[in-house]
Amino acid sequence: MGRKHNLTGQRVAVLAADGVEQVELVAPRSAVADAGASTALLSLEPGEIQAMNHDVEKGDTFPVDRVVGECSPDEFDALLLPGGTTNPDKLRQDPDAVRFVRDFFATGKPVGVICHGPWTLVEADVVRGRTLTSYPSVRTDIRNAGGNVVDAEVVTDHGLVSSRNPDDLPAFCAKIVEEFAEGKHPVHPEGATAPR
């Protein structure tokens, strides 16, 4: 990975709901925590969320730290959106989750998203003009929302880090730590991030 990136003092929001793909929740969260960040699992309601393995087999449950409707992007330095098919489908139907993602993007702070996670980004209308990757079944939705889709294990576009599936996790985890360490990107008044 080259030089070690330090996230000490950073607060990372992990936004997920029932149906999250367990490895896509656990591996990135561990990567940023290992680099020194504190993480908070945000979800739609208090209690626990049910993770899944390969979308169909129940995995572990994870305690929710905060309800997303009670959170502000100002409280966090970076955002993680894991995949799994039903997780982003639940998030994109929740006005508070969609608002949080839209408002978070407007800050210019870094975001990591993997697999089916971009469905929530599409709903929040934050992929327009951005280049990213995703699970193949989400790509048409990204294109229809004005995004540019590429097929690569990890793609970075002005603080937005994206990957396709769990096989990409080593590259994804290394890149989110690097981007989260880099921090905020310039923001245009209309909310789109400026080129570096």
Short mmCIF file of N, CA and C in Angstrom, two decimals:
data_model
loop_
_atom_site.label_atom_id
_atom_site.label_comp_id
_atom_site.label_asym_id
_atom_site.label_seq_id
_atom_site.Cartn_x
_atom_site.Cartn_y
_atom_site.Cartn_z
N MET A 1 0.81 -1.19 0.00
CA MET A 1 0.00 0.00 0.00
C MET A 1 0.86 1.25 0.00
N GLY A 2 2.14 1.13 0.09
CA GLY A 2 3.00 2.31 0.13
C GLY A 2 3.01 2.90 1.53
N ARG A 3 3.04 4.24 1.60
CA ARG A 3 3.10 4.87 2.92
C ARG A 3 1.83 4.63 3.71
N LYS A 4 1.99 4.59 5.00
CA LYS A 4 0.86 4.32 5.88
C LYS A 4 0.04 5.59 6.07
N HIS A 5 -1.26 5.48 5.87
CA HIS A 5 -2.15 6.62 6.04
C HIS A 5 -2.77 6.56 7.44
N ASN A 6 -2.82 7.73 8.08
CA ASN A 6 -3.30 7.80 9.46
C ASN A 6 -4.65 8.51 9.49
N LEU A 7 -5.65 7.81 10.03
CA LEU A 7 -6.98 8.40 10.14
C LEU A 7 -7.35 8.75 11.58
N THR A 8 -6.34 8.83 12.46
CA THR A 8 -6.60 9.14 13.86
C THR A 8 -7.37 10.46 13.97
N GLY A 9 -8.45 10.43 14.74
CA GLY A 9 -9.28 11.61 14.93
C GLY A 9 -10.41 11.74 13.94
N GLN A 10 -10.38 10.92 12.88
CA GLN A 10 -11.46 10.99 11.89
C GLN A 10 -12.66 10.18 12.34
N ARG A 11 -13.85 10.65 11.98
CA ARG A 11 -15.10 9.96 12.28
C ARG A 11 -15.72 9.51 10.96
N VAL A 12 -15.92 8.20 10.82
CA VAL A 12 -16.45 7.64 9.58
C VAL A 12 -17.85 7.10 9.82
N ALA A 13 -18.81 7.59 9.05
CA ALA A 13 -20.18 7.08 9.10
C ALA A 13 -20.27 5.88 8.16
N VAL A 14 -20.86 4.79 8.64
CA VAL A 14 -21.12 3.61 7.82
C VAL A 14 -22.64 3.50 7.75
N LEU A 15 -23.20 3.73 6.56
CA LEU A 15 -24.65 3.74 6.41
C LEU A 15 -25.11 2.42 5.81
N ALA A 16 -25.92 1.68 6.57
CA ALA A 16 -26.37 0.36 6.11
C ALA A 16 -27.70 0.00 6.77
N ALA A 17 -28.39 -0.96 6.15
CA ALA A 17 -29.67 -1.45 6.67
C ALA A 17 -29.68 -2.97 6.58
N ASP A 18 -30.78 -3.59 7.00
CA ASP A 18 -30.91 -5.04 6.87
C ASP A 18 -30.59 -5.46 5.44
N GLY A 19 -29.89 -6.58 5.31
CA GLY A 19 -29.55 -7.09 4.00
C GLY A 19 -28.17 -6.67 3.52
N VAL A 20 -27.45 -5.91 4.34
CA VAL A 20 -26.09 -5.51 3.95
C VAL A 20 -25.22 -6.75 3.77
N GLU A 21 -24.36 -6.72 2.76
CA GLU A 21 -23.43 -7.82 2.54
C GLU A 21 -22.36 -7.75 3.62
N GLN A 22 -22.28 -8.80 4.45
CA GLN A 22 -21.47 -8.74 5.67
C GLN A 22 -20.02 -8.36 5.41
N VAL A 23 -19.37 -9.00 4.46
CA VAL A 23 -17.94 -8.75 4.23
C VAL A 23 -17.72 -7.31 3.75
N GLU A 24 -18.70 -6.74 3.04
CA GLU A 24 -18.57 -5.37 2.56
C GLU A 24 -18.82 -4.34 3.66
N LEU A 25 -19.42 -4.77 4.75
CA LEU A 25 -19.56 -3.94 5.94
C LEU A 25 -18.31 -4.07 6.82
N VAL A 26 -17.91 -5.31 7.07
CA VAL A 26 -16.86 -5.59 8.04
C VAL A 26 -15.47 -5.18 7.55
N ALA A 27 -15.10 -5.55 6.32
CA ALA A 27 -13.73 -5.30 5.84
C ALA A 27 -13.41 -3.81 5.73
N PRO A 28 -14.25 -2.98 5.09
CA PRO A 28 -13.92 -1.55 5.02
C PRO A 28 -13.95 -0.87 6.39
N ARG A 29 -14.91 -1.26 7.23
CA ARG A 29 -14.99 -0.68 8.57
C ARG A 29 -13.73 -1.01 9.37
N SER A 30 -13.26 -2.25 9.25
CA SER A 30 -12.02 -2.64 9.93
C SER A 30 -10.82 -1.89 9.37
N ALA A 31 -10.79 -1.69 8.06
CA ALA A 31 -9.65 -1.01 7.43
C ALA A 31 -9.51 0.42 7.94
N VAL A 32 -10.63 1.15 8.03
CA VAL A 32 -10.52 2.53 8.51
C VAL A 32 -10.26 2.57 10.02
N ALA A 33 -10.82 1.62 10.75
CA ALA A 33 -10.57 1.56 12.19
C ALA A 33 -9.10 1.22 12.47
N ASP A 34 -8.55 0.29 11.68
CA ASP A 34 -7.13 -0.08 11.84
C ASP A 34 -6.21 1.10 11.56
N ALA A 35 -6.68 2.03 10.72
CA ALA A 35 -5.88 3.22 10.40
C ALA A 35 -6.12 4.34 11.42
N GLY A 36 -6.97 4.08 12.43
CA GLY A 36 -7.14 5.04 13.52
C GLY A 36 -8.47 5.76 13.58
N ALA A 37 -9.36 5.56 12.59
CA ALA A 37 -10.64 6.26 12.59
C ALA A 37 -11.61 5.62 13.59
N SER A 38 -12.55 6.42 14.07
CA SER A 38 -13.69 5.87 14.81
C SER A 38 -14.82 5.73 13.80
N THR A 39 -15.65 4.69 13.97
CA THR A 39 -16.76 4.47 13.04
C THR A 39 -18.08 4.46 13.80
N ALA A 40 -19.13 4.84 13.09
CA ALA A 40 -20.48 4.78 13.64
C ALA A 40 -21.37 4.13 12.59
N LEU A 41 -22.08 3.06 12.97
CA LEU A 41 -23.01 2.41 12.07
C LEU A 41 -24.34 3.15 12.15
N LEU A 42 -24.70 3.80 11.04
CA LEU A 42 -25.96 4.51 10.94
C LEU A 42 -26.95 3.62 10.20
N SER A 43 -28.20 3.64 10.65
CA SER A 43 -29.23 2.87 9.96
C SER A 43 -30.56 3.58 10.07
N LEU A 44 -31.61 2.91 9.60
CA LEU A 44 -32.93 3.52 9.50
C LEU A 44 -33.68 3.55 10.82
N GLU A 45 -33.35 2.62 11.71
CA GLU A 45 -33.99 2.59 13.03
C GLU A 45 -33.02 2.01 14.04
N PRO A 46 -33.25 2.23 15.33
CA PRO A 46 -32.34 1.71 16.35
C PRO A 46 -32.42 0.19 16.45
N GLY A 47 -31.46 -0.39 17.15
CA GLY A 47 -31.44 -1.84 17.36
C GLY A 47 -30.27 -2.49 16.65
N GLU A 48 -30.57 -3.46 15.82
CA GLU A 48 -29.53 -4.19 15.09
C GLU A 48 -29.94 -4.32 13.64
N ILE A 49 -28.94 -4.50 12.77
CA ILE A 49 -29.24 -4.84 11.38
C ILE A 49 -28.74 -6.25 11.10
N GLN A 50 -29.45 -6.93 10.20
CA GLN A 50 -29.12 -8.30 9.82
C GLN A 50 -28.26 -8.27 8.56
N ALA A 51 -27.02 -8.75 8.69
CA ALA A 51 -26.13 -8.85 7.53
C ALA A 51 -26.38 -10.18 6.82
N MET A 52 -26.00 -10.21 5.55
CA MET A 52 -26.17 -11.41 4.73
C MET A 52 -24.83 -11.81 4.11
N ASN A 53 -24.71 -13.08 3.79
CA ASN A 53 -23.56 -13.59 3.05
C ASN A 53 -24.07 -14.04 1.68
N HIS A 54 -23.45 -13.50 0.63
CA HIS A 54 -23.84 -13.82 -0.75
C HIS A 54 -25.32 -13.50 -0.98
N ASP A 55 -25.83 -12.48 -0.31
CA ASP A 55 -27.19 -11.97 -0.46
C ASP A 55 -28.30 -12.88 0.05
N VAL A 56 -28.05 -14.17 0.25
CA VAL A 56 -29.14 -15.10 0.54
C VAL A 56 -29.00 -15.85 1.86
N GLU A 57 -27.79 -15.88 2.42
CA GLU A 57 -27.57 -16.62 3.67
C GLU A 57 -27.42 -15.61 4.81
N LYS A 58 -28.20 -15.79 5.88
CA LYS A 58 -28.09 -14.88 7.02
C LYS A 58 -26.69 -14.94 7.61
N GLY A 59 -26.15 -13.76 7.87
CA GLY A 59 -24.87 -13.64 8.54
C GLY A 59 -25.10 -13.20 9.98
N ASP A 60 -24.21 -12.34 10.46
CA ASP A 60 -24.31 -11.84 11.82
C ASP A 60 -25.23 -10.63 11.88
N THR A 61 -25.59 -10.23 13.11
CA THR A 61 -26.29 -8.96 13.29
C THR A 61 -25.28 -7.96 13.86
N PHE A 62 -25.52 -6.69 13.58
CA PHE A 62 -24.61 -5.63 14.01
C PHE A 62 -25.41 -4.54 14.69
N PRO A 63 -24.94 -4.07 15.87
CA PRO A 63 -25.67 -3.03 16.58
C PRO A 63 -25.59 -1.68 15.86
N VAL A 64 -26.72 -1.01 15.79
CA VAL A 64 -26.80 0.31 15.18
C VAL A 64 -26.35 1.33 16.22
N ASP A 65 -25.43 2.21 15.83
CA ASP A 65 -24.95 3.25 16.73
C ASP A 65 -25.86 4.48 16.73
N ARG A 66 -26.36 4.85 15.55
CA ARG A 66 -27.17 6.06 15.42
C ARG A 66 -28.23 5.86 14.34
N VAL A 67 -29.35 6.52 14.47
CA VAL A 67 -30.38 6.55 13.43
C VAL A 67 -30.02 7.68 12.47
N VAL A 68 -29.99 7.39 11.18
CA VAL A 68 -29.51 8.35 10.19
C VAL A 68 -30.31 9.64 10.20
N GLY A 69 -31.62 9.55 10.48
CA GLY A 69 -32.45 10.74 10.51
C GLY A 69 -32.09 11.72 11.62
N GLU A 70 -31.29 11.26 12.59
CA GLU A 70 -30.88 12.11 13.71
C GLU A 70 -29.43 12.57 13.56
N CYS A 71 -28.84 12.31 12.39
CA CYS A 71 -27.43 12.64 12.17
C CYS A 71 -27.26 13.75 11.14
N SER A 72 -26.14 14.44 11.25
CA SER A 72 -25.78 15.47 10.28
C SER A 72 -24.43 15.10 9.65
N PRO A 73 -24.24 15.38 8.36
CA PRO A 73 -22.94 15.15 7.75
C PRO A 73 -21.81 15.89 8.46
N ASP A 74 -22.14 16.99 9.15
CA ASP A 74 -21.13 17.77 9.87
C ASP A 74 -20.43 16.96 10.96
N GLU A 75 -21.09 15.89 11.43
CA GLU A 75 -20.53 15.09 12.52
C GLU A 75 -19.47 14.11 12.05
N PHE A 76 -19.31 13.96 10.71
CA PHE A 76 -18.44 12.91 10.18
C PHE A 76 -17.46 13.47 9.15
N ASP A 77 -16.34 12.75 9.01
CA ASP A 77 -15.30 13.15 8.06
C ASP A 77 -15.34 12.36 6.76
N ALA A 78 -16.02 11.20 6.78
CA ALA A 78 -16.10 10.35 5.60
C ALA A 78 -17.31 9.45 5.74
N LEU A 79 -17.74 8.88 4.60
CA LEU A 79 -18.94 8.04 4.56
C LEU A 79 -18.64 6.75 3.81
N LEU A 80 -19.10 5.63 4.37
CA LEU A 80 -18.99 4.32 3.72
C LEU A 80 -20.38 3.78 3.43
N LEU A 81 -20.58 3.28 2.20
CA LEU A 81 -21.84 2.67 1.81
C LEU A 81 -21.57 1.26 1.29
N PRO A 82 -21.72 0.24 2.14
CA PRO A 82 -21.53 -1.14 1.68
C PRO A 82 -22.71 -1.58 0.81
N GLY A 83 -22.57 -2.75 0.18
CA GLY A 83 -23.59 -3.23 -0.73
C GLY A 83 -24.48 -4.32 -0.16
N GLY A 84 -24.77 -5.30 -1.01
CA GLY A 84 -25.83 -6.26 -0.73
C GLY A 84 -27.07 -5.73 -1.43
N THR A 85 -27.88 -6.57 -2.05
CA THR A 85 -28.98 -6.04 -2.87
C THR A 85 -30.08 -5.38 -2.06
N THR A 86 -30.49 -5.95 -0.94
CA THR A 86 -31.64 -5.36 -0.23
C THR A 86 -31.26 -4.15 0.62
N ASN A 87 -30.01 -4.05 1.05
CA ASN A 87 -29.56 -2.92 1.86
C ASN A 87 -29.75 -1.59 1.14
N PRO A 88 -29.15 -1.36 -0.04
CA PRO A 88 -29.35 -0.07 -0.69
C PRO A 88 -30.79 0.13 -1.17
N ASP A 89 -31.50 -0.97 -1.43
CA ASP A 89 -32.90 -0.83 -1.84
C ASP A 89 -33.72 -0.25 -0.69
N LYS A 90 -33.41 -0.65 0.54
CA LYS A 90 -34.09 -0.08 1.72
C LYS A 90 -33.67 1.39 1.91
N LEU A 91 -32.36 1.65 1.79
CA LEU A 91 -31.85 3.00 2.01
C LEU A 91 -32.44 3.99 1.01
N ARG A 92 -32.54 3.58 -0.25
CA ARG A 92 -32.98 4.54 -1.27
C ARG A 92 -34.46 4.85 -1.17
N GLN A 93 -35.20 4.09 -0.38
CA GLN A 93 -36.62 4.37 -0.16
C GLN A 93 -36.86 5.19 1.10
N ASP A 94 -35.79 5.50 1.82
CA ASP A 94 -35.91 6.23 3.07
C ASP A 94 -35.48 7.69 2.87
N PRO A 95 -36.40 8.64 3.01
CA PRO A 95 -36.06 10.04 2.76
C PRO A 95 -34.89 10.56 3.61
N ASP A 96 -34.80 10.12 4.86
CA ASP A 96 -33.71 10.57 5.73
C ASP A 96 -32.35 10.08 5.23
N ALA A 97 -32.29 8.81 4.81
CA ALA A 97 -31.03 8.26 4.30
C ALA A 97 -30.62 8.96 3.01
N VAL A 98 -31.58 9.17 2.12
CA VAL A 98 -31.29 9.84 0.84
C VAL A 98 -30.82 11.27 1.09
N ARG A 99 -31.48 11.97 1.99
CA ARG A 99 -31.11 13.35 2.32
C ARG A 99 -29.69 13.38 2.92
N PHE A 100 -29.40 12.43 3.82
CA PHE A 100 -28.08 12.40 4.44
C PHE A 100 -27.00 12.22 3.37
N VAL A 101 -27.21 11.29 2.44
CA VAL A 101 -26.22 11.04 1.38
C VAL A 101 -26.07 12.28 0.50
N ARG A 102 -27.18 12.88 0.10
CA ARG A 102 -27.12 14.08 -0.76
C ARG A 102 -26.36 15.20 -0.04
N ASP A 103 -26.71 15.43 1.22
CA ASP A 103 -26.05 16.49 1.98
C ASP A 103 -24.58 16.18 2.21
N PHE A 104 -24.26 14.89 2.41
CA PHE A 104 -22.87 14.51 2.62
C PHE A 104 -22.04 14.82 1.37
N PHE A 105 -22.55 14.48 0.20
CA PHE A 105 -21.84 14.77 -1.05
C PHE A 105 -21.62 16.25 -1.23
N ALA A 106 -22.57 17.06 -0.81
CA ALA A 106 -22.45 18.51 -0.96
C ALA A 106 -21.29 19.09 -0.15
N THR A 107 -20.82 18.36 0.86
CA THR A 107 -19.71 18.85 1.69
C THR A 107 -18.35 18.66 1.02
N GLY A 108 -18.27 17.76 0.02
CA GLY A 108 -16.98 17.47 -0.61
C GLY A 108 -16.14 16.47 0.16
N LYS A 109 -16.68 15.94 1.26
CA LYS A 109 -15.94 14.94 2.03
C LYS A 109 -15.93 13.60 1.29
N PRO A 110 -14.92 12.75 1.54
CA PRO A 110 -14.79 11.50 0.79
C PRO A 110 -15.85 10.47 1.14
N VAL A 111 -16.18 9.67 0.11
CA VAL A 111 -17.21 8.63 0.22
C VAL A 111 -16.68 7.36 -0.43
N GLY A 112 -16.91 6.22 0.23
CA GLY A 112 -16.59 4.92 -0.35
C GLY A 112 -17.86 4.13 -0.55
N VAL A 113 -18.04 3.53 -1.74
CA VAL A 113 -19.25 2.79 -2.06
C VAL A 113 -18.87 1.54 -2.85
N ILE A 114 -19.52 0.43 -2.55
CA ILE A 114 -19.16 -0.83 -3.21
C ILE A 114 -20.40 -1.61 -3.61
N CYS A 115 -20.28 -2.36 -4.69
CA CYS A 115 -21.25 -3.35 -5.14
C CYS A 115 -22.57 -2.69 -5.54
N HIS A 116 -23.67 -2.99 -4.83
CA HIS A 116 -24.98 -2.40 -5.12
C HIS A 116 -25.17 -1.06 -4.40
N GLY A 117 -24.19 -0.64 -3.61
CA GLY A 117 -24.28 0.61 -2.85
C GLY A 117 -24.66 1.83 -3.68
N PRO A 118 -24.20 1.95 -4.95
CA PRO A 118 -24.53 3.15 -5.72
C PRO A 118 -26.02 3.37 -5.98
N TRP A 119 -26.86 2.36 -5.75
CA TRP A 119 -28.30 2.60 -5.89
C TRP A 119 -28.74 3.76 -5.02
N THR A 120 -28.18 3.88 -3.82
CA THR A 120 -28.54 4.98 -2.94
C THR A 120 -28.01 6.30 -3.51
N LEU A 121 -26.84 6.27 -4.13
CA LEU A 121 -26.28 7.48 -4.74
C LEU A 121 -27.15 7.94 -5.91
N VAL A 122 -27.66 6.99 -6.68
CA VAL A 122 -28.55 7.33 -7.80
C VAL A 122 -29.79 8.03 -7.27
N GLU A 123 -30.38 7.47 -6.23
CA GLU A 123 -31.60 8.05 -5.65
C GLU A 123 -31.34 9.46 -5.11
N ALA A 124 -30.13 9.67 -4.58
CA ALA A 124 -29.77 10.99 -4.04
C ALA A 124 -29.33 11.96 -5.14
N ASP A 125 -29.28 11.49 -6.39
CA ASP A 125 -28.90 12.31 -7.54
C ASP A 125 -27.51 12.93 -7.37
N VAL A 126 -26.54 12.08 -6.98
CA VAL A 126 -25.18 12.58 -6.80
C VAL A 126 -24.17 11.90 -7.74
N VAL A 127 -24.63 11.12 -8.72
CA VAL A 127 -23.68 10.48 -9.64
C VAL A 127 -23.52 11.25 -10.95
N ARG A 128 -24.38 12.22 -11.19
CA ARG A 128 -24.32 12.99 -12.44
C ARG A 128 -22.92 13.58 -12.65
N GLY A 129 -22.30 13.25 -13.78
CA GLY A 129 -20.97 13.77 -14.09
C GLY A 129 -19.83 13.08 -13.37
N ARG A 130 -20.11 12.07 -12.55
CA ARG A 130 -19.07 11.35 -11.81
C ARG A 130 -18.73 10.05 -12.52
N THR A 131 -17.51 9.58 -12.35
CA THR A 131 -17.08 8.28 -12.88
C THR A 131 -16.97 7.31 -11.72
N LEU A 132 -17.63 6.16 -11.86
CA LEU A 132 -17.59 5.15 -10.80
C LEU A 132 -17.82 3.77 -11.39
N THR A 133 -17.67 2.77 -10.53
CA THR A 133 -17.96 1.41 -10.90
C THR A 133 -18.97 0.85 -9.90
N SER A 134 -19.50 -0.34 -10.21
CA SER A 134 -20.50 -0.95 -9.34
C SER A 134 -20.68 -2.39 -9.77
N TYR A 135 -21.57 -3.08 -9.06
CA TYR A 135 -22.01 -4.39 -9.49
C TYR A 135 -22.69 -4.23 -10.86
N PRO A 136 -22.52 -5.19 -11.78
CA PRO A 136 -23.04 -5.01 -13.14
C PRO A 136 -24.52 -4.62 -13.22
N SER A 137 -25.37 -5.15 -12.35
CA SER A 137 -26.81 -4.88 -12.47
C SER A 137 -27.20 -3.45 -12.10
N VAL A 138 -26.28 -2.68 -11.53
CA VAL A 138 -26.57 -1.31 -11.12
C VAL A 138 -26.11 -0.31 -12.19
N ARG A 139 -25.32 -0.77 -13.15
CA ARG A 139 -24.65 0.16 -14.07
C ARG A 139 -25.60 0.94 -14.96
N THR A 140 -26.66 0.32 -15.43
CA THR A 140 -27.63 1.05 -16.27
C THR A 140 -28.27 2.18 -15.46
N ASP A 141 -28.59 1.91 -14.20
CA ASP A 141 -29.17 2.95 -13.35
C ASP A 141 -28.21 4.12 -13.19
N ILE A 142 -26.93 3.83 -13.02
CA ILE A 142 -25.93 4.90 -12.88
C ILE A 142 -25.86 5.72 -14.16
N ARG A 143 -25.80 5.03 -15.31
CA ARG A 143 -25.76 5.75 -16.60
C ARG A 143 -27.02 6.61 -16.78
N ASN A 144 -28.17 6.05 -16.46
CA ASN A 144 -29.43 6.80 -16.61
C ASN A 144 -29.48 8.02 -15.69
N ALA A 145 -28.73 7.98 -14.60
CA ALA A 145 -28.67 9.10 -13.66
C ALA A 145 -27.54 10.08 -14.00
N GLY A 146 -26.89 9.86 -15.16
CA GLY A 146 -25.88 10.80 -15.62
C GLY A 146 -24.46 10.47 -15.22
N GLY A 147 -24.24 9.29 -14.64
CA GLY A 147 -22.89 8.90 -14.25
C GLY A 147 -22.17 8.18 -15.38
N ASN A 148 -20.86 8.12 -15.28
CA ASN A 148 -20.02 7.42 -16.24
C ASN A 148 -19.53 6.14 -15.56
N VAL A 149 -19.84 4.98 -16.12
CA VAL A 149 -19.50 3.70 -15.50
C VAL A 149 -18.28 3.09 -16.18
N VAL A 150 -17.34 2.64 -15.38
CA VAL A 150 -16.21 1.88 -15.88
C VAL A 150 -16.14 0.55 -15.13
N ASP A 151 -15.51 -0.43 -15.74
CA ASP A 151 -15.38 -1.75 -15.13
C ASP A 151 -13.95 -1.91 -14.64
N ALA A 152 -13.73 -1.61 -13.36
CA ALA A 152 -12.40 -1.69 -12.77
C ALA A 152 -12.55 -2.05 -11.30
N GLU A 153 -11.49 -2.62 -10.70
CA GLU A 153 -11.64 -3.07 -9.31
C GLU A 153 -11.81 -1.93 -8.34
N VAL A 154 -11.23 -0.78 -8.64
CA VAL A 154 -11.44 0.40 -7.80
C VAL A 154 -11.31 1.64 -8.67
N VAL A 155 -12.25 2.58 -8.49
CA VAL A 155 -12.28 3.82 -9.25
C VAL A 155 -12.37 4.97 -8.26
N THR A 156 -11.58 6.02 -8.48
CA THR A 156 -11.63 7.20 -7.63
C THR A 156 -11.96 8.42 -8.47
N ASP A 157 -12.93 9.18 -8.04
CA ASP A 157 -13.33 10.41 -8.72
C ASP A 157 -13.57 11.48 -7.67
N HIS A 158 -12.57 12.34 -7.47
CA HIS A 158 -12.67 13.47 -6.54
C HIS A 158 -13.25 13.07 -5.19
N GLY A 159 -12.63 12.07 -4.58
CA GLY A 159 -13.02 11.65 -3.24
C GLY A 159 -14.08 10.57 -3.20
N LEU A 160 -14.68 10.23 -4.34
CA LEU A 160 -15.63 9.12 -4.41
C LEU A 160 -14.88 7.87 -4.84
N VAL A 161 -14.81 6.88 -3.94
CA VAL A 161 -14.13 5.62 -4.22
C VAL A 161 -15.20 4.55 -4.42
N SER A 162 -15.10 3.80 -5.53
CA SER A 162 -16.10 2.76 -5.78
C SER A 162 -15.43 1.47 -6.25
N SER A 163 -16.08 0.35 -5.92
CA SER A 163 -15.63 -0.97 -6.35
C SER A 163 -16.84 -1.82 -6.71
N ARG A 164 -16.57 -2.98 -7.36
CA ARG A 164 -17.63 -3.78 -7.97
C ARG A 164 -18.25 -4.84 -7.07
N ASN A 165 -17.42 -5.52 -6.26
CA ASN A 165 -17.90 -6.70 -5.53
C ASN A 165 -16.89 -7.08 -4.45
N PRO A 166 -17.19 -8.09 -3.64
CA PRO A 166 -16.28 -8.46 -2.55
C PRO A 166 -14.86 -8.83 -3.01
N ASP A 167 -14.71 -9.32 -4.23
CA ASP A 167 -13.36 -9.64 -4.71
C ASP A 167 -12.46 -8.41 -4.78
N ASP A 168 -13.07 -7.25 -4.90
CA ASP A 168 -12.32 -5.99 -5.01
C ASP A 168 -11.97 -5.38 -3.65
N LEU A 169 -12.39 -6.03 -2.56
CA LEU A 169 -12.21 -5.42 -1.24
C LEU A 169 -10.77 -5.05 -0.88
N PRO A 170 -9.75 -5.85 -1.20
CA PRO A 170 -8.39 -5.40 -0.84
C PRO A 170 -8.03 -4.06 -1.47
N ALA A 171 -8.33 -3.88 -2.76
CA ALA A 171 -8.04 -2.61 -3.43
C ALA A 171 -8.93 -1.49 -2.89
N PHE A 172 -10.21 -1.81 -2.67
CA PHE A 172 -11.17 -0.82 -2.16
C PHE A 172 -10.74 -0.32 -0.78
N CYS A 173 -10.41 -1.24 0.11
CA CYS A 173 -10.04 -0.86 1.48
C CYS A 173 -8.78 0.00 1.50
N ALA A 174 -7.78 -0.35 0.68
CA ALA A 174 -6.56 0.44 0.63
C ALA A 174 -6.86 1.85 0.12
N LYS A 175 -7.71 1.94 -0.90
CA LYS A 175 -8.00 3.25 -1.52
C LYS A 175 -8.86 4.13 -0.62
N ILE A 176 -9.84 3.55 0.10
CA ILE A 176 -10.65 4.42 0.98
C ILE A 176 -9.79 4.99 2.11
N VAL A 177 -8.87 4.20 2.63
CA VAL A 177 -8.00 4.72 3.69
C VAL A 177 -7.18 5.89 3.14
N GLU A 178 -6.66 5.72 1.93
CA GLU A 178 -5.86 6.78 1.30
C GLU A 178 -6.71 8.04 1.06
N GLU A 179 -7.88 7.87 0.48
CA GLU A 179 -8.74 9.03 0.18
C GLU A 179 -9.29 9.68 1.44
N PHE A 180 -9.66 8.86 2.43
CA PHE A 180 -10.16 9.43 3.67
C PHE A 180 -9.07 10.23 4.37
N ALA A 181 -7.81 9.78 4.25
CA ALA A 181 -6.69 10.52 4.83
C ALA A 181 -6.48 11.85 4.11
N GLU A 182 -6.74 11.85 2.82
CA GLU A 182 -6.59 13.07 2.03
C GLU A 182 -7.63 14.12 2.42
N GLY A 183 -8.83 13.66 2.75
CA GLY A 183 -9.85 14.56 3.27
C GLY A 183 -10.70 15.23 2.22
N LYS A 184 -11.20 16.38 2.61
CA LYS A 184 -12.21 17.10 1.85
C LYS A 184 -11.68 17.61 0.52
N HIS A 185 -12.57 17.64 -0.47
CA HIS A 185 -12.26 18.17 -1.79
C HIS A 185 -13.02 19.48 -1.99
N PRO A 186 -12.49 20.36 -2.87
CA PRO A 186 -13.21 21.62 -3.11
C PRO A 186 -14.62 21.35 -3.63
N VAL A 187 -15.55 22.20 -3.22
CA VAL A 187 -16.95 22.04 -3.63
C VAL A 187 -17.39 23.28 -4.38
N HIS A 188 -18.04 23.06 -5.54
CA HIS A 188 -18.66 24.17 -6.27
C HIS A 188 -19.91 24.60 -5.52
N PRO A 189 -20.36 25.84 -5.68
CA PRO A 189 -21.57 26.30 -4.99
C PRO A 189 -22.79 25.42 -5.28
N GLU A 190 -22.90 24.86 -6.51
CA GLU A 190 -24.06 24.03 -6.83
C GLU A 190 -23.95 22.64 -6.28
N GLY A 191 -22.83 22.31 -5.61
CA GLY A 191 -22.72 21.02 -4.92
C GLY A 191 -21.85 20.01 -5.59
N ALA A 192 -21.52 20.23 -6.87
CA ALA A 192 -20.63 19.27 -7.55
C ALA A 192 -19.20 19.53 -7.10
N THR A 193 -18.41 18.48 -7.00
CA THR A 193 -17.02 18.69 -6.57
C THR A 193 -16.19 19.20 -7.75
N ALA A 194 -15.24 20.05 -7.43
CA ALA A 194 -14.38 20.63 -8.44
C ALA A 194 -13.27 19.65 -8.81
N PRO A 195 -12.78 19.72 -10.06
CA PRO A 195 -11.65 18.85 -10.44
C PRO A 195 -10.41 19.22 -9.63
N ARG A 196 -9.56 18.21 -9.39
CA ARG A 196 -8.31 18.49 -8.69
C ARG A 196 -7.27 18.97 -9.69
#
